[in-house]
């Protein structure tokens, strides 16, 4: 698996960094695709390539040192960055040698010690909040997939993070310099500098900013960063009593349009009051207090959306076959029939599918995005090359996943606006119902061992009303804190839970405390322990476990990560975090895929990362291409707990020396 179109970290000198879940060495090397929309779609085979419009001078003028055409750096700088990168190696590469027990190391290796090299220079004070409502607010906005944030106001400085299109951040009123940046380098909140030019603008009302204004939901961010989420610009949070008449953005739900084009039945578009409880839901396992959202958050529409998404940052859909066209604008009925020759038969099949028991309805419709009204095309992000007359930008690839900024009705069909600002018909996709599984957050009085039920029809023994023991159901993957004691009942070994119940030892995965904490696990230091054999993850603060869950590591178990789909072993640091990032494989692969906006990605060495998986629900079983897959709720929690921290408006953050330690072992 690779991250498409994402240039990562040349300025902090990681030569071996492949931003992907790795592929076996025998497979063809990944190549960078053409700029979007080619990076997002495959052009229709039957259609001639549309003419490309000249880029807007205000967004992507000629590549000059004063205004580089692209989010990275001006000509000449990239070559220097690459030369610097090639002269160094991954700092944790020699810690991944076979046979190295990361827990037995007496001290941290020098390459993992925080030597202060990641400290940010203090050149300018941060932006200040206005003292009065009438005082001007100074902000800038991202208009690209990646708007890089630099430690200092120059292209050759190291990158410390990036913004995603639609992000608006506070800035200082005046630029801190204009070195190779005609628009000026601005100090932003909470740190770093952004160049105003091809990927960022001072016009926070730019169409690309407006179209991308809905931000990714970070369910656990508010707990760690602020007591309450900020209301939308110029609006107040809606009271919970009013949510029934509001759409998911807090706006009045529009009246349903006149049904045309064989619209789906009403049931297909109606979002359930609540998602049906999944068979593996473990609400009892999660303590209410630690994970409870603040009261102010519960009153906001985002809380309803976060609950519906079950930890995912967006609504996600997967393409069906044949794959959906990706429109540049809302098509008329005639244009839909021309672009989708099978439309009539397809809508009949979609109506039948909507009546299936496992059908997942999309969320309630939003208002049509204003940028799409009156037949206007969706604005392209910086670097996109779209013809103003283009209707179809291409078709989704096989086994594609998309994140949606909004869904809305048009001519009797439901459409979605993707994070790449393309429009796709949702009846050619299936809405993702994310896994309801989550691990167990360990309070001060709850520690390991913890057991997870690994059989779907497991039971446990509880005291009966008339004495003796009786059987009670045990949900699949339900977490049970254990007392540490065991008993034989009927000749079968049972483990005793803290509540006094008994569970068969062969029905559960048991996660035990470590015999002894690593010498380097000093008090308060955060670190993560992953066991490939047990498919478990435990988050520690010093020697105290604070979270335990099940994961999916590489499908090939303990194999060679260079030649098989196995997870690398060793001791590492998380160095790069993305709220979401796209991962894909080559069409020639035996398992081609194109997953947009994979949530809560945390790279720790080469192409290996923790991330949520919205396309499967097999946590506890080896499954991945080499990364460590987590359920969405687990990934969302872990993302906010680890370092480097990703500030509220940022989409990614980078640090070589301050990231959370990661131990991966058999």
XYZ file of C-alpha atoms in Angstrom:
666
model
C 0.000 0.000 0.000
C 1.287 3.465 -0.761
C 0.217 7.022 -0.166
C -0.573 8.525 -3.516
C 0.882 11.832 -4.575
C 2.304 12.638 -1.167
C 5.854 13.949 -0.916
C 6.992 13.358 2.622
C 9.783 14.677 4.741
C 12.665 15.424 2.385
C 13.503 18.390 4.576
C 13.939 16.281 7.669
C 16.097 13.788 5.849
C 14.433 10.397 5.836
C 15.785 8.613 2.816
C 14.157 5.233 3.343
C 10.706 6.563 4.055
C 8.009 5.031 1.868
C 4.732 6.644 2.809
C 2.706 3.488 2.508
C 1.865 0.148 3.931
C 4.669 -1.742 2.190
C 4.438 -4.210 -0.649
C 6.706 -7.232 -1.185
C 9.986 -6.371 -2.886
C 9.110 -8.584 -5.855
C 6.195 -6.344 -6.769
C 6.672 -3.428 -9.175
C 7.773 -0.191 -7.614
C 5.128 2.427 -7.051
C 5.235 5.397 -9.353
C 3.783 8.828 -8.818
C 0.660 9.443 -10.889
C -0.219 12.565 -12.789
C -1.638 15.555 -10.926
C -5.263 15.436 -9.841
C -7.824 14.762 -11.060
C -5.708 12.038 -12.627
C -4.443 11.257 -9.145
C -7.992 10.639 -8.070
C -9.600 8.974 -11.063
C -8.974 6.823 -14.103
C -9.953 8.528 -17.336
C -12.811 6.893 -19.275
C -11.429 4.610 -21.971
C -14.102 5.565 -24.461
C -13.759 9.315 -24.141
C -11.123 11.603 -25.512
C -9.114 13.455 -22.923
C -10.759 16.849 -22.368
C -8.751 19.974 -23.065
C -7.084 21.434 -20.006
C -7.823 24.946 -18.894
C -4.967 27.323 -18.284
C -4.303 27.543 -14.553
C -5.562 30.586 -12.749
C -2.749 33.134 -12.380
C -3.825 33.807 -8.807
C -3.444 30.171 -7.788
C -0.901 28.499 -10.000
C 1.068 30.930 -12.072
C 4.413 30.173 -13.686
C 6.846 28.391 -11.435
C 9.173 31.024 -10.104
C 11.231 31.404 -6.992
C 8.833 34.123 -5.912
C 5.686 32.027 -6.287
C 6.386 28.284 -6.588
C 3.745 26.328 -8.477
C 2.942 23.681 -5.941
C 2.670 23.094 -2.247
C 6.242 22.021 -1.673
C 9.047 24.313 -2.812
C 10.337 26.391 -5.732
C 12.466 24.903 -8.524
C 15.921 23.963 -7.359
C 14.940 23.547 -3.744
C 13.473 20.071 -4.249
C 16.728 18.809 -5.692
C 18.620 20.131 -2.708
C 16.129 18.510 -0.373
C 16.420 15.169 -2.154
C 20.200 15.338 -2.004
C 20.014 15.939 1.724
C 17.565 13.079 2.152
C 19.679 10.587 0.234
C 22.628 11.232 2.505
C 20.874 9.907 5.583
C 19.050 6.792 6.680
C 15.973 5.935 8.653
C 17.034 6.446 12.296
C 15.318 3.247 13.412
C 16.388 0.977 10.551
C 18.975 -1.005 12.524
C 16.484 -1.614 15.349
C 14.337 -3.772 13.080
C 16.885 -6.575 12.736
C 15.514 -10.110 13.276
C 15.891 -11.364 16.826
C 16.067 -7.931 18.463
C 13.790 -7.826 21.520
C 12.784 -4.180 21.912
C 11.642 -4.761 25.495
C 15.071 -6.090 26.531
C 17.063 -3.016 25.501
C 18.685 -1.521 28.627
C 18.476 2.043 27.301
C 17.041 3.819 24.307
C 19.367 3.701 21.301
C 20.880 7.115 20.491
C 18.813 7.502 17.332
C 15.598 7.351 19.381
C 16.687 9.746 22.126
C 15.168 13.222 22.085
C 18.346 15.263 21.673
C 16.559 18.583 21.279
C 17.097 18.742 17.521
C 13.342 18.957 16.965
C 12.925 22.078 19.081
C 11.358 24.905 17.102
C 13.231 28.203 16.804
C 11.575 31.149 18.538
C 11.666 33.749 15.805
C 8.285 35.447 16.082
C 5.595 35.468 18.756
C 2.425 33.522 17.909
C -0.670 35.289 16.586
C -2.690 37.050 19.264
C -6.444 36.781 19.635
C -8.392 40.036 19.120
C -9.136 41.849 22.361
C -12.489 43.232 21.203
C -15.153 41.940 18.785
C -14.470 44.882 16.475
C -10.769 44.129 16.197
C -9.746 42.552 12.890
C -9.096 38.813 12.850
C -6.076 37.857 10.757
C -6.303 34.431 9.108
C -5.071 32.454 6.139
C -6.528 29.400 4.425
C -5.316 26.301 2.619
C -6.431 25.712 -0.975
C -4.393 22.549 -1.626
C -4.283 18.941 -0.501
C -1.108 19.799 1.379
C -0.135 23.295 2.440
C 3.206 22.750 4.122
C 4.108 24.392 7.415
C 7.809 25.122 7.924
C 9.784 25.631 11.124
C 11.292 28.843 9.735
C 10.195 31.278 7.001
C 12.188 29.687 4.183
C 11.762 26.717 1.852
C 14.902 24.936 3.035
C 13.683 24.833 6.623
C 12.279 21.553 7.898
C 8.594 20.789 7.571
C 6.655 20.393 10.799
C 3.162 19.755 9.441
C 0.609 20.701 6.831
C -2.894 22.056 6.339
C -5.624 20.514 4.172
C -7.814 22.537 1.801
C -10.492 24.434 3.699
C -8.457 24.835 6.888
C -8.452 28.392 8.240
C -5.817 29.322 10.826
C -4.897 32.458 12.734
C -1.806 34.325 11.517
C 0.218 37.364 12.417
C -0.897 40.565 10.635
C 2.341 41.049 8.705
C 4.609 38.537 6.963
C 7.853 37.545 8.634
C 9.719 37.674 5.338
C 9.405 37.111 1.607
C 12.406 34.918 0.848
C 11.457 33.081 -2.382
C 7.800 33.735 -1.503
C 6.208 36.781 -3.118
C 3.044 36.487 -1.027
C 5.023 36.430 2.193
C 5.767 33.944 4.967
C 3.209 34.205 7.770
C 3.602 32.906 11.309
C 0.528 30.810 12.100
C -1.124 29.318 15.150
C 0.256 27.511 17.095
C 3.665 27.398 15.364
C 5.424 27.480 12.024
C 5.279 29.472 8.806
C 3.194 29.218 5.636
C 3.985 30.784 2.266
C 1.088 32.603 0.620
C 1.042 31.521 -3.006
C 0.058 28.395 -4.892
C -1.236 26.443 -1.890
C -2.409 29.096 0.586
C -4.361 32.335 0.414
C -5.287 35.301 2.590
C -8.767 35.185 1.032
C -10.600 32.924 3.453
C -13.698 33.148 1.223
C -11.983 31.498 -1.751
C -14.291 28.995 -3.487
C -11.964 26.080 -2.719
C -11.996 27.083 0.955
C -15.776 27.340 0.982
C -16.211 23.989 -0.768
C -13.832 22.235 1.665
C -14.958 24.008 4.822
C -16.309 20.909 6.564
C -13.462 19.609 8.682
C -12.611 16.040 9.584
C -14.163 14.985 12.887
C -11.649 14.121 15.589
C -13.852 12.548 18.197
C -11.357 12.555 21.051
C -9.571 15.819 20.270
C -11.906 18.021 22.335
C -11.169 16.034 25.481
C -7.444 16.676 25.291
C -7.328 20.097 23.703
C -10.327 22.179 24.697
C -13.377 22.050 26.958
C -15.788 22.676 24.103
C -15.723 22.817 20.307
C -15.959 26.185 18.672
C -19.213 26.947 16.906
C -19.236 27.488 13.133
C -18.081 30.943 12.107
C -20.791 33.422 13.078
C -23.164 30.746 14.393
C -24.019 29.280 17.758
C -24.178 25.599 18.539
C -27.653 24.174 18.059
C -29.448 22.845 21.148
C -30.004 19.094 21.144
C -33.787 19.567 21.108
C -33.511 21.208 17.701
C -31.393 18.493 16.110
C -34.384 16.550 14.851
C -35.197 19.323 12.386
C -31.604 20.036 11.389
C -29.303 18.317 8.971
C -25.891 17.112 10.099
C -24.300 20.536 9.682
C -26.901 22.238 11.858
C -28.737 23.777 8.897
C -32.425 23.402 8.171
C -32.965 20.239 6.185
C -34.144 21.051 2.648
C -37.421 19.744 1.354
C -37.072 16.597 -0.718
C -36.913 17.406 -4.432
C -39.467 16.082 -6.861
C -38.560 12.454 -7.547
C -37.329 11.887 -11.069
C -35.111 9.424 -12.885
C -36.623 6.501 -11.011
C -35.631 7.761 -7.581
C -34.851 5.289 -4.853
C -37.671 4.535 -2.422
C -37.941 6.763 0.605
C -36.527 4.081 2.859
C -33.253 4.143 0.975
C -32.618 7.785 1.757
C -33.881 7.805 5.297
C -31.133 7.669 7.871
C -32.005 5.494 10.838
C -32.517 7.202 14.157
C -29.524 5.259 15.341
C -27.352 2.663 13.735
C -28.422 -0.825 14.739
C -26.200 -2.239 17.437
C -23.538 -4.433 15.918
C -23.054 -7.951 17.159
C -19.580 -7.139 18.375
C -20.392 -3.852 20.071
C -18.760 -3.588 23.457
C -20.387 -0.666 25.232
C -20.045 -2.343 28.595
C -16.308 -2.657 28.137
C -15.696 1.056 27.738
C -15.873 3.057 30.955
C -18.279 5.926 30.423
C -16.356 8.601 32.262
C -12.973 8.607 30.465
C -14.454 8.585 26.971
C -17.476 10.759 27.631
C -17.525 13.902 25.517
C -17.803 17.260 27.289
C -21.320 18.519 27.914
C -20.873 21.337 25.416
C -19.817 18.858 22.750
C -22.925 16.767 23.358
C -25.070 19.785 22.513
C -23.440 20.357 19.133
C -24.550 18.823 15.817
C -21.028 17.443 15.398
C -21.663 15.147 18.368
C -24.583 13.551 16.548
C -22.447 13.126 13.460
C -19.528 11.695 15.437
C -21.819 9.143 17.063
C -23.241 8.133 13.689
C -19.780 7.784 12.189
C -18.578 5.711 15.147
C -15.146 7.267 15.244
C -14.579 7.965 11.538
C -13.703 11.539 10.521
C -16.104 11.571 7.545
C -18.918 9.587 6.004
C -17.255 6.896 3.862
C -18.520 4.964 0.851
C -17.069 2.108 -1.212
C -17.610 1.873 -4.959
C -19.813 -0.827 -6.429
C -19.363 -2.452 -9.839
C -19.519 -0.885 -12.335
C -17.677 1.910 -10.577
C -19.243 5.382 -10.354
C -18.385 8.270 -12.650
C -16.778 11.252 -10.958
C -18.522 14.399 -12.093
C -17.036 17.886 -12.083
C -20.484 19.389 -11.493
C -24.058 18.324 -10.948
C -25.218 16.658 -14.182
C -28.614 17.168 -15.766
C -30.865 14.166 -16.408
C -29.750 13.974 -20.031
C -26.097 14.248 -19.041
C -26.518 11.451 -16.514
C -28.036 9.167 -19.133
C -25.237 9.973 -21.566
C -22.494 9.380 -18.998
C -24.193 6.305 -17.510
C -25.765 4.302 -20.370
C -27.029 1.634 -17.956
C -28.752 4.181 -15.723
C -32.303 2.842 -15.993
C -31.375 -0.749 -15.185
C -28.928 0.413 -12.539
C -31.568 2.403 -10.639
C -33.840 -0.642 -10.544
C -30.999 -2.718 -9.085
C -30.214 0.040 -6.591
C -33.847 0.163 -5.445
C -33.756 -3.597 -4.851
C -30.463 -3.341 -2.954
C -31.957 -0.626 -0.740
C -34.496 -3.134 0.584
C -31.839 -5.647 1.656
C -31.492 -6.226 5.424
C -27.832 -5.188 5.424
C -28.404 -1.963 3.478
C -26.863 1.100 5.135
C -28.624 4.348 4.287
C -26.620 7.533 3.806
C -26.962 10.275 6.412
C -29.770 12.818 6.004
C -29.145 15.090 3.016
C -27.404 18.414 3.365
C -28.319 21.457 1.358
C -26.685 21.450 -2.061
C -23.239 23.048 -1.671
C -23.407 26.641 -2.821
C -20.341 26.154 -5.028
C -22.369 23.679 -7.141
C -25.457 25.835 -7.618
C -26.485 27.186 -11.029
C -24.568 24.498 -12.899
C -21.173 25.651 -11.685
C -18.350 23.086 -11.543
C -16.737 22.305 -8.228
C -13.573 24.352 -7.789
C -10.366 22.413 -8.214
C -7.749 22.339 -5.502
C -4.370 23.934 -6.147
C -2.521 21.835 -8.696
C -5.663 20.311 -10.227
C -5.911 20.630 -13.978
C -9.595 20.705 -14.851
C -11.228 21.905 -18.006
C -13.998 24.413 -17.241
C -16.214 22.493 -19.687
C -15.500 19.026 -18.301
C -18.465 17.049 -17.003
C -16.899 13.668 -16.203
C -13.424 13.745 -14.701
C -13.093 9.973 -14.889
C -14.322 6.863 -13.122
C -13.464 5.495 -9.724
C -10.994 2.638 -9.695
C -11.949 -0.880 -8.678
C -12.337 -1.300 -4.916
C -12.297 2.412 -4.169
C -13.208 4.127 -0.932
C -14.217 7.783 -0.664
C -14.663 10.282 2.152
C -17.597 12.654 1.716
C -17.794 16.284 2.760
C -21.567 16.317 2.236
C -24.457 14.451 0.633
C -27.373 16.103 -1.141
C -30.287 15.371 -3.468
C -30.348 16.357 -7.134
C -32.861 15.258 -9.767
C -34.134 12.474 -7.545
C -30.708 10.972 -6.829
C -28.403 11.317 -3.858
C -24.931 12.646 -4.651
C -21.866 13.184 -2.510
C -19.063 15.742 -2.648
C -15.725 14.042 -2.012
C -12.724 15.574 -0.278
C -11.133 15.858 -3.747
C -14.119 18.054 -4.732
C -15.593 15.596 -7.196
C -19.288 14.694 -7.329
C -20.327 11.039 -7.336
C -23.752 9.335 -7.365
C -24.176 7.461 -4.093
C -26.440 4.792 -5.574
C -23.306 3.403 -7.241
C -21.616 3.052 -3.858
C -22.338 1.430 -0.532
C -22.216 3.467 2.652
C -19.722 2.169 5.183
C -21.032 0.999 8.524
C -17.870 1.249 10.607
C -16.866 -1.406 13.058
C -18.500 -0.957 16.451
C -15.584 -2.710 18.126
C -13.333 -0.797 20.485
C -10.806 -1.726 23.095
C -10.788 -1.008 26.801
C -9.500 2.141 28.417
C -7.891 1.125 31.692
C -8.682 3.268 34.714
C -6.381 3.533 37.716
C -8.090 0.589 39.416
C -8.238 -1.638 36.308
C -5.116 -3.291 34.951
C -4.057 -6.245 32.858
C -4.786 -9.088 32.308
C -7.732 -8.460 30.000
C -9.435 -11.062 27.815
C -11.251 -10.550 24.497
C -13.800 -13.103 23.308
C -12.499 -14.618 20.071
C -15.520 -16.819 19.296
C -18.824 -15.443 18.062
C -20.982 -17.698 20.228
C -18.900 -17.802 23.388
C -20.553 -17.817 26.800
C -19.484 -17.221 30.357
C -20.534 -18.770 33.630
C -22.230 -16.542 36.184
C -23.751 -17.372 39.586
C -27.320 -18.635 39.203
C -30.305 -17.383 41.186
C -30.618 -20.756 42.931
C -26.933 -21.353 43.403
C -24.488 -23.030 41.102
C -23.450 -21.572 37.749
C -25.492 -20.667 34.705
C -24.472 -19.636 31.197
C -24.681 -16.027 30.002
C -23.886 -14.723 26.504
C -20.501 -13.189 25.763
C -20.386 -10.793 22.840
C -17.809 -11.360 20.135
C -14.610 -9.446 21.052
C -16.119 -8.248 24.325
C -13.385 -7.133 26.737
C -13.269 -8.710 30.194
C -10.843 -7.495 32.873
C -9.511 -10.612 34.595
C -8.650 -11.220 38.226
C -5.673 -13.391 37.295
C -7.175 -16.520 38.877
C -8.267 -19.622 36.970
C -10.521 -22.610 37.720
C -11.360 -25.949 36.154
C -15.067 -26.481 35.653
C -16.245 -29.732 34.122
C -12.664 -30.591 33.230
C -12.235 -27.356 31.216
C -9.924 -24.470 32.141
C -11.743 -21.221 32.871
C -10.435 -17.735 33.622
C -11.985 -15.639 36.359
C -13.157 -12.137 35.468
C -13.074 -9.278 37.952
C -16.868 -9.413 38.180
C -16.652 -13.033 39.353
C -17.837 -14.656 36.125
C -15.870 -17.433 34.424
C -14.934 -17.716 30.761
C -13.395 -20.665 28.936
C -9.687 -20.085 28.389
C -9.871 -21.318 24.790
C -12.715 -18.884 23.972
C -10.660 -15.745 24.566
C -7.437 -13.949 23.707
C -5.701 -13.108 26.965
C -3.504 -9.998 27.136
C -1.226 -10.322 30.163
C 0.912 -7.726 31.908
C 4.570 -7.714 30.968
C 6.825 -9.745 33.288
C 8.767 -6.543 33.819
C 8.665 -3.099 32.274
C 11.460 -2.175 29.845
C 14.290 -0.231 31.434
C 13.598 2.670 29.080
C 9.891 2.883 30.087
C 10.492 5.657 32.587
C 7.661 7.171 34.582
C 5.256 9.153 32.414
C 6.829 8.161 29.074
C 4.207 7.114 26.530
C 4.876 4.001 24.481
C 2.951 1.338 22.563
C 3.456 -2.429 22.677
C 2.152 -4.545 19.773
C 2.152 -8.356 19.863
C 1.872 -9.974 16.432
C 1.043 -13.423 17.804
C -1.767 -12.106 19.988
C -2.880 -9.379 17.570
C -3.001 -7.014 20.535
C -1.948 -3.458 21.289
C -1.349 -1.965 24.723
C -0.683 1.737 25.311
C 1.505 2.501 28.326
C 2.464 5.524 30.370
C 5.680 4.394 32.000
C 4.917 0.942 33.387
C 1.155 1.528 33.671
C -1.108 0.227 30.865
C -3.801 2.750 29.935
C -5.483 1.157 26.888
C -5.726 -2.335 25.425
C -7.298 -3.503 22.179
C -7.108 -5.947 19.274
C -5.497 -5.063 15.937
C -4.822 -6.552 12.517
C -1.139 -6.751 11.613
C 0.393 -8.056 8.373
C -1.402 -10.971 6.723
C 1.792 -13.045 6.547
C 2.408 -13.087 10.289
C 6.062 -13.266 11.337
C 7.448 -13.367 7.799
C 10.109 -11.135 6.293
C 8.545 -7.668 5.925
C 10.767 -6.999 2.893
C 9.362 -9.878 0.847
C 5.986 -10.666 2.432
C 2.994 -8.817 3.810
C 4.298 -8.923 7.361
C 4.610 -6.218 9.983
C 8.129 -5.119 10.831
C 9.465 -5.840 14.338
C 11.654 -3.609 16.490
C 11.641 -0.354 18.452
C 10.630 2.845 16.674
C 9.184 6.321 17.127
C 6.056 7.714 15.522
C 7.392 10.447 13.250
C 4.504 11.484 10.978
C 0.777 11.722 11.654
C -2.055 12.390 9.190
C -5.668 12.964 10.170
C -6.377 11.228 6.850
C -4.308 10.301 3.810
C -5.006 8.293 0.647
C -3.460 4.841 0.179
C -3.615 2.771 -2.979
C -2.051 -0.115 -4.875
C -1.147 -0.608 -8.517
C -3.858 -1.868 -10.862
C -1.553 -4.805 -11.689
C -1.539 -5.969 -8.063
C -3.369 -9.157 -7.160
C -5.324 -7.070 -4.643
C -5.794 -3.605 -6.217
C -7.400 -0.913 -4.088
C -7.749 2.838 -3.809
C -8.700 3.965 -0.303
C -9.132 7.719 0.017
C -8.652 9.466 3.325
C -7.524 6.493 5.392
C -8.143 7.810 8.918
C -5.708 8.529 11.726
C -2.467 7.391 10.094
C 0.702 7.314 12.221
C 3.972 6.290 10.534
C 6.743 4.882 12.712
C 9.312 3.520 10.223
C 9.614 3.279 6.444
C 6.085 2.629 5.158
C 4.730 1.040 8.337
C 1.972 2.806 10.228
C -0.953 2.555 12.594
C -4.229 3.514 10.932
C -7.961 2.941 11.073
C -9.427 0.517 8.544
C -12.934 1.395 7.338
C -13.002 -1.396 4.735
C -12.944 -4.409 7.075
C -13.978 -5.531 10.555
C -11.589 -8.385 11.286
C -9.601 -6.850 14.123
C -7.889 -9.579 16.079
C -6.904 -11.394 12.850
C -3.795 -10.791 10.660
C -5.117 -9.005 7.622
C -3.085 -5.984 6.459
C -0.375 -5.368 3.863
C 2.043 -4.720 6.746
C 0.571 -1.790 8.638
C -1.172 -2.145 11.996
C -4.924 -1.801 11.346
C -7.147 -0.514 14.146
C -10.896 -0.179 14.556
C -11.965 3.447 13.956
C -12.710 4.214 17.611
C -9.371 2.771 18.722
C -7.482 4.641 15.997
C -9.230 7.913 16.868
C -8.314 7.570 20.551
C -4.717 6.506 19.888
C -4.185 9.369 17.419
C -4.961 11.993 20.054
C -2.995 10.203 22.797
C 0.301 9.902 20.907
C 2.857 12.488 19.883
C 3.651 14.459 17.800
C 0.426 16.305 18.486
C -1.608 17.520 15.517
C -3.067 20.982 16.287
C -6.780 21.544 15.770
C -6.734 23.082 12.276
C -3.783 21.068 10.971
C -4.102 17.873 8.955
C -0.675 16.434 9.727
C 2.382 16.862 11.940
C 5.994 15.644 11.745
C 8.735 15.112 14.302
C 11.748 12.798 14.275
C 12.574 12.924 17.971
C 9.424 13.671 19.947
C 7.080 10.955 18.732
C 5.670 8.188 20.903
C 7.810 5.037 21.133
C 6.529 1.881 19.408
C 7.594 -1.667 20.279
C 6.549 -4.439 17.883
C 7.409 -8.023 18.774
C 6.151 -11.570 18.215
